[in-house]
Amino acid sequence: MKSAVEALFDLSGRTALVTGASSGIGAAVADALAGAGADVIRAGRDRDRLGPDGISVDLADGIGAAERLAGLVDARVDALDILVNCAGTNPRPPLDAIDEGLWRDILAVNLDAVFALGQHYGPRMAARGWGRIINVASTQAHRAFGNSGAYGVAKAAVAGLTRSQSEAWAPHGVCVNSITPGLVATPMTTAVVDDPARADYFRSRAHTGTLGTPDDFAAVAVFLAGAGSRFVTGQNLCVDGGLSVT
Ligand SMILES: NC(=O)c1ccc[n+]([C@@H]2O[C@H](COP(=O)([O-])OP(=O)(O)OC[C@H]3O[C@@H](n4cnc5c(N)ncnc54)[C@H](OP(=O)(O)O)[C@@H]3O)[C@@H](O)[C@H]2O)c1
């Protein structure tokens, strides 16, 4: 029998979809939700890293691709309780080098998929009276950071969309929040982290004096996905070692 506190973080019987689950933060979040008892469906592109039960989808293909993903998920589960939008791409071209195709790809993965999966699952969760949506934003929602280009635009929109989704569905038991990572060592940030001067600069700006690791997102994801967060919604939670307040 679980204690009252354990029940706040217990995800037994819950179903979850995590996009971006083949790597980095999304993989750690998917493992954490599964560790807390959820039945987790992992989506990304790389079948090998997703495992045999993962769903491979290229979200750069636009809203239709996100809708196809939702269709595949719905074929597996009766209902989805937890949606984590973690897939992201940040190719970092100088702004002048962003043509229409790259603009569309970056917005499709980082923003359109978040919108489309929210449109699909938010109303369904609301109709059932319970749900959790966690979107992954970025410090680039609020400040430039080395060729933020279209990526920063998309992440700023994700922060705004999170508030709108909360406004729409929290009255029906669906809490919607975003997480803003600091600088976390993952394949996405290799170019920054492998540059000793830049890595040291970001360490020195974080209050912890460290960069983040994907595992730093495990506990916060379980909290935001669980019963304990029922009065936490529309928020952006910085998991950044204090970077955002230096
Ligand atoms: N690391 C940081 O410092 C940091 C800071 C701020 C925000 N973030 C955000 O955190 C999230 C996770 O990033 P990460 O650092 O963990 O990076 P990562 O290790 O590179 O993971 C990115 C994930 O997104 C998936 N993805 C990328 N393009 C995709 C596409 N076209 N279709 C479907 N899936 C796609 C990748 O799948 P495949 O590998 O299978 O293609 C991978 O699972 C992203 O939203 C990112 O913007 C990260």
Coordinates of C-alpha atoms and ligand atoms in Angstrom, one line a residue:
M1 CA 0.0 0.0 0.0
K2 CA 1.4 3.4 -1.0
S3 CA 1.7 6.2 1.5
A4 CA -0.1 9.5 0.7
V5 CA 3.2 11.0 -0.4
E6 CA 4.1 8.1 -2.6
A7 CA 0.7 8.4 -4.3
L8 CA 1.6 11.9 -5.4
F9 CA 4.3 10.6 -7.6
D10 CA 2.9 7.2 -8.5
L11 CA 2.0 6.9 -12.2
S12 CA 0.8 3.3 -12.1
G13 CA -2.1 2.8 -14.5
R14 CA -1.2 6.0 -16.5
T15 CA -0.4 6.0 -20.1
A16 CA 2.2 8.4 -21.5
L17 CA 3.6 9.5 -24.9
V18 CA 7.1 11.1 -24.9
T19 CA 8.3 12.6 -28.1
G20 CA 12.1 13.0 -28.5
A21 CA 12.4 9.8 -26.4
S22 CA 15.3 8.4 -28.5
S23 CA 17.9 10.7 -27.0
G24 CA 18.9 13.1 -24.2
I25 CA 16.3 14.7 -22.0
G26 CA 13.4 12.9 -23.6
A27 CA 15.0 9.5 -23.1
A28 CA 15.6 10.3 -19.4
V29 CA 12.0 11.6 -19.0
A30 CA 10.6 8.4 -20.6
D31 CA 12.7 6.2 -18.3
A32 CA 11.6 8.2 -15.3
L33 CA 7.9 8.0 -16.1
A34 CA 8.2 4.3 -16.7
G35 CA 10.1 4.0 -13.4
A36 CA 7.1 5.7 -11.7
G37 CA 4.8 3.1 -13.1
A38 CA 3.5 4.6 -16.4
D39 CA 3.0 2.7 -19.6
V40 CA 5.3 4.8 -21.8
I41 CA 5.2 5.1 -25.6
R42 CA 8.4 6.5 -27.0
A43 CA 8.5 8.5 -30.2
G44 CA 11.4 9.9 -32.2
R45 CA 13.1 9.1 -35.5
D46 CA 15.8 6.6 -34.7
R47 CA 14.3 3.1 -34.4
D48 CA 17.4 1.6 -32.9
R49 CA 17.5 4.0 -30.0
L50 CA 13.7 3.9 -29.5
G51 CA 13.6 0.2 -29.0
P52 CA 11.2 -2.3 -30.6
D53 CA 8.1 -0.7 -29.2
G54 CA 9.0 2.9 -30.1
I55 CA 7.3 4.8 -32.9
S56 CA 9.5 6.3 -35.6
V57 CA 8.1 9.5 -37.0
D58 CA 9.7 12.5 -38.7
L59 CA 7.9 15.5 -37.2
A60 CA 9.6 17.8 -39.7
D61 CA 7.0 16.5 -42.1
G62 CA 4.5 18.8 -40.4
I63 CA 1.2 18.6 -38.6
G64 CA 0.1 15.6 -40.6
A65 CA 3.1 13.6 -39.2
A66 CA 2.1 14.5 -35.6
E67 CA -1.5 13.5 -36.4
R68 CA -0.2 10.1 -37.8
L69 CA 1.7 9.7 -34.6
A70 CA -1.4 10.3 -32.5
G71 CA -3.3 7.7 -34.6
L72 CA -0.6 5.1 -34.0
V73 CA -0.6 5.9 -30.2
D74 CA -4.4 5.7 -30.1
A75 CA -4.3 2.3 -31.8
R76 CA -2.3 1.1 -28.8
V77 CA -4.0 2.6 -25.8
D78 CA -7.6 3.3 -24.8
A79 CA -6.7 6.8 -23.7
L80 CA -3.6 8.9 -23.1
D81 CA -3.1 10.5 -19.7
I82 CA 0.3 12.2 -20.1
L83 CA 1.8 13.9 -23.1
V84 CA 5.5 15.1 -23.1
N85 CA 6.5 17.2 -26.1
C86 CA 10.3 16.9 -25.9
A87 CA 11.3 16.4 -29.6
G88 CA 13.4 19.3 -30.7
T89 CA 15.9 20.4 -33.4
N90 CA 18.3 23.2 -33.3
P91 CA 20.6 23.4 -36.3
R92 CA 21.9 26.9 -35.4
P93 CA 22.4 28.5 -38.8
P94 CA 23.0 32.2 -38.8
L95 CA 19.7 34.0 -39.3
D96 CA 20.7 35.1 -42.8
A97 CA 21.1 31.4 -43.9
I98 CA 17.6 30.3 -42.9
D99 CA 15.6 29.8 -46.0
E100 CA 11.9 28.8 -46.2
G101 CA 12.5 25.1 -46.1
L102 CA 14.7 25.3 -42.9
W103 CA 12.3 27.7 -41.3
R104 CA 9.4 25.3 -41.9
D105 CA 11.4 22.2 -40.6
I106 CA 12.5 24.0 -37.4
L107 CA 9.0 25.3 -36.7
A108 CA 7.4 21.9 -37.6
V109 CA 9.4 19.9 -35.1
N110 CA 9.7 22.5 -32.3
L111 CA 6.2 24.1 -32.5
D112 CA 3.7 22.6 -34.9
A113 CA 4.0 19.1 -33.4
V114 CA 3.4 20.6 -29.9
F115 CA 0.4 22.3 -31.2
A116 CA -1.0 19.4 -33.1
L117 CA -0.5 16.8 -30.3
G118 CA -2.0 19.2 -27.9
Q119 CA -5.0 19.8 -30.1
H120 CA -5.5 16.0 -30.4
Y121 CA -5.0 15.0 -26.7
G122 CA -6.0 18.2 -24.7
P123 CA -9.7 17.9 -25.5
R124 CA -9.7 14.2 -25.0
M125 CA -8.0 14.5 -21.6
A126 CA -10.4 17.3 -20.7
A127 CA -13.4 15.1 -21.6
R128 CA -12.1 12.5 -19.2
G129 CA -11.4 15.0 -16.5
W130 CA -7.6 14.3 -16.0
G131 CA -4.5 14.9 -17.9
R132 CA -1.0 16.2 -17.9
I133 CA 0.9 18.0 -20.8
I134 CA 4.5 18.9 -20.4
N135 CA 6.1 20.9 -23.2
V136 CA 9.9 21.5 -23.4
A137 CA 10.8 25.1 -24.0
S138 CA 14.2 26.8 -23.9
T139 CA 16.0 29.8 -22.5
Q140 CA 15.9 30.9 -26.1
A141 CA 12.2 31.6 -25.5
H142 CA 13.4 34.7 -23.6
R143 CA 16.9 35.5 -24.9
A144 CA 19.2 35.0 -27.8
F145 CA 21.8 32.3 -27.6
G146 CA 24.2 31.8 -30.5
N147 CA 22.1 31.8 -33.7
S148 CA 18.7 31.4 -32.0
G149 CA 17.1 32.0 -35.4
A150 CA 13.9 30.1 -35.9
Y151 CA 14.5 27.8 -32.9
G152 CA 14.1 30.7 -30.5
V153 CA 11.0 31.8 -32.3
A154 CA 9.5 28.3 -31.9
K155 CA 10.4 28.0 -28.2
A156 CA 9.0 31.5 -27.4
A157 CA 5.8 30.3 -29.1
V158 CA 5.9 27.0 -27.1
A159 CA 5.9 29.1 -23.9
G160 CA 2.9 31.0 -25.0
L161 CA 1.1 28.0 -26.3
T162 CA 1.6 26.3 -22.9
R163 CA -0.3 29.2 -21.2
S164 CA -3.1 28.9 -23.8
Q165 CA -3.4 25.2 -23.4
S166 CA -3.5 25.6 -19.6
E167 CA -6.2 28.2 -19.9
A168 CA -8.2 25.9 -22.2
W169 CA -8.0 22.6 -20.4
A170 CA -7.0 23.1 -16.8
P171 CA -10.6 23.8 -15.8
H172 CA -11.2 20.2 -16.8
G173 CA -8.3 18.7 -14.8
V174 CA -5.6 18.9 -17.4
C175 CA -2.5 20.7 -16.1
V176 CA -0.2 22.0 -18.8
N177 CA 3.3 23.3 -18.0
S178 CA 6.6 23.8 -19.8
I179 CA 10.1 23.0 -18.6
T180 CA 13.0 25.2 -19.6
P181 CA 16.3 23.4 -19.5
G182 CA 19.6 25.2 -18.9
L183 CA 22.6 24.0 -20.9
V184 CA 22.4 20.3 -20.8
A185 CA 25.0 17.9 -22.3
T186 CA 23.1 16.0 -25.1
P187 CA 23.7 15.4 -28.8
M188 CA 21.9 18.7 -29.5
T189 CA 24.4 20.7 -27.6
T190 CA 27.7 18.9 -28.5
A191 CA 29.0 21.9 -30.4
V192 CA 28.6 24.1 -27.4
V193 CA 29.6 21.7 -24.6
D194 CA 32.7 20.5 -26.5
D195 CA 34.0 24.0 -26.8
P196 CA 35.8 24.4 -23.4
A197 CA 35.6 28.2 -23.4
R198 CA 31.8 28.2 -24.0
A199 CA 31.2 25.3 -21.6
D200 CA 33.1 27.1 -18.8
Y201 CA 31.3 30.3 -19.5
F202 CA 27.9 28.6 -19.0
R203 CA 29.2 26.7 -15.9
S204 CA 30.3 30.0 -14.4
R205 CA 26.9 31.6 -15.1
A206 CA 24.9 28.8 -13.4
H207 CA 24.6 29.1 -9.6
T208 CA 25.4 25.4 -9.4
G209 CA 28.6 25.9 -11.4
T210 CA 27.6 22.9 -13.5
L211 CA 26.0 22.0 -16.8
G212 CA 22.8 19.8 -16.6
T213 CA 22.5 16.2 -17.4
P214 CA 19.4 14.5 -18.8
D215 CA 18.8 12.8 -15.5
D216 CA 18.2 16.2 -13.9
F217 CA 14.8 16.1 -15.6
A218 CA 13.6 12.8 -14.1
A219 CA 12.1 14.0 -10.9
V220 CA 10.5 17.2 -12.2
A221 CA 8.9 15.2 -15.0
V222 CA 7.4 12.7 -12.6
F223 CA 6.1 15.5 -10.4
L224 CA 4.5 17.4 -13.3
A225 CA 3.0 14.1 -14.7
G226 CA 1.5 13.0 -11.4
A227 CA -1.3 13.7 -9.0
G228 CA 0.9 16.1 -6.9
S229 CA 0.9 18.8 -9.5
R230 CA -2.9 19.3 -9.7
F231 CA -2.6 23.0 -8.7
V232 CA 0.5 23.7 -10.9
T233 CA -0.5 24.8 -14.4
G234 CA 0.4 27.3 -17.0
Q235 CA 3.9 27.6 -15.5
N236 CA 7.3 27.5 -17.0
L237 CA 9.7 25.7 -14.7
C238 CA 13.4 26.4 -15.3
V239 CA 15.6 23.4 -14.6
D240 CA 18.8 25.2 -15.2
G241 CA 21.0 25.4 -12.2
G242 CA 20.0 29.0 -11.7
L243 CA 21.2 30.1 -15.2
S244 CA 18.0 32.1 -15.8
V245 CA 18.4 34.2 -12.6
T246 CA 22.0 35.2 -12.9
Ligands
LIG1 N1 20.2 20.2 -24.2 C1 19.9 21.4 -23.9 O1 20.8 22.2 -23.4 C2 18.5 22.0 -24.1 C3 18.3 23.3 -23.7 C4 17.1 23.9 -23.9 C5 16.1 23.1 -24.5 N2 16.3 21.9 -24.9 C6 15.2 21.1 -25.5 O2 15.1 19.9 -24.9 C7 14.5 18.9 -25.8 C8 15.4 17.7 -25.8 O3 16.6 18.0 -26.4 P1 17.9 17.2 -26.1 O4 18.9 18.2 -25.6 O5 17.6 16.0 -25.3 O6 18.4 16.8 -27.6 P2 18.7 15.5 -28.3 O7 19.4 14.5 -27.4 O8 19.3 15.8 -29.6 O9 17.2 14.9 -28.5 C9 16.3 15.5 -29.4 C10 15.2 14.5 -29.7 O10 14.3 15.1 -30.6 C11 14.0 14.1 -31.6 N3 13.8 14.8 -32.9 C12 14.6 15.7 -33.5 N4 14.2 16.0 -34.7 C13 13.1 15.2 -34.9 C14 12.2 15.0 -36.0 N5 12.3 15.7 -37.2 N6 11.1 14.2 -35.8 C15 11.0 13.5 -34.7 N7 11.8 13.6 -33.6 C16 12.9 14.5 -33.8 C17 15.3 13.3 -31.7 O11 15.0 12.1 -32.3 P3 16.1 11.3 -33.2 O12 17.4 11.4 -32.5 O13 15.6 9.9 -33.2 O14 16.1 11.9 -34.5 C18 15.6 13.2 -30.2 O15 14.9 12.1 -29.6 C19 14.4 19.7 -27.1 O16 13.0 20.2 -27.3 C20 15.3 20.8 -27.0 O17 15.0 21.9 -27.8 C21 17.5 21.3 -24.7

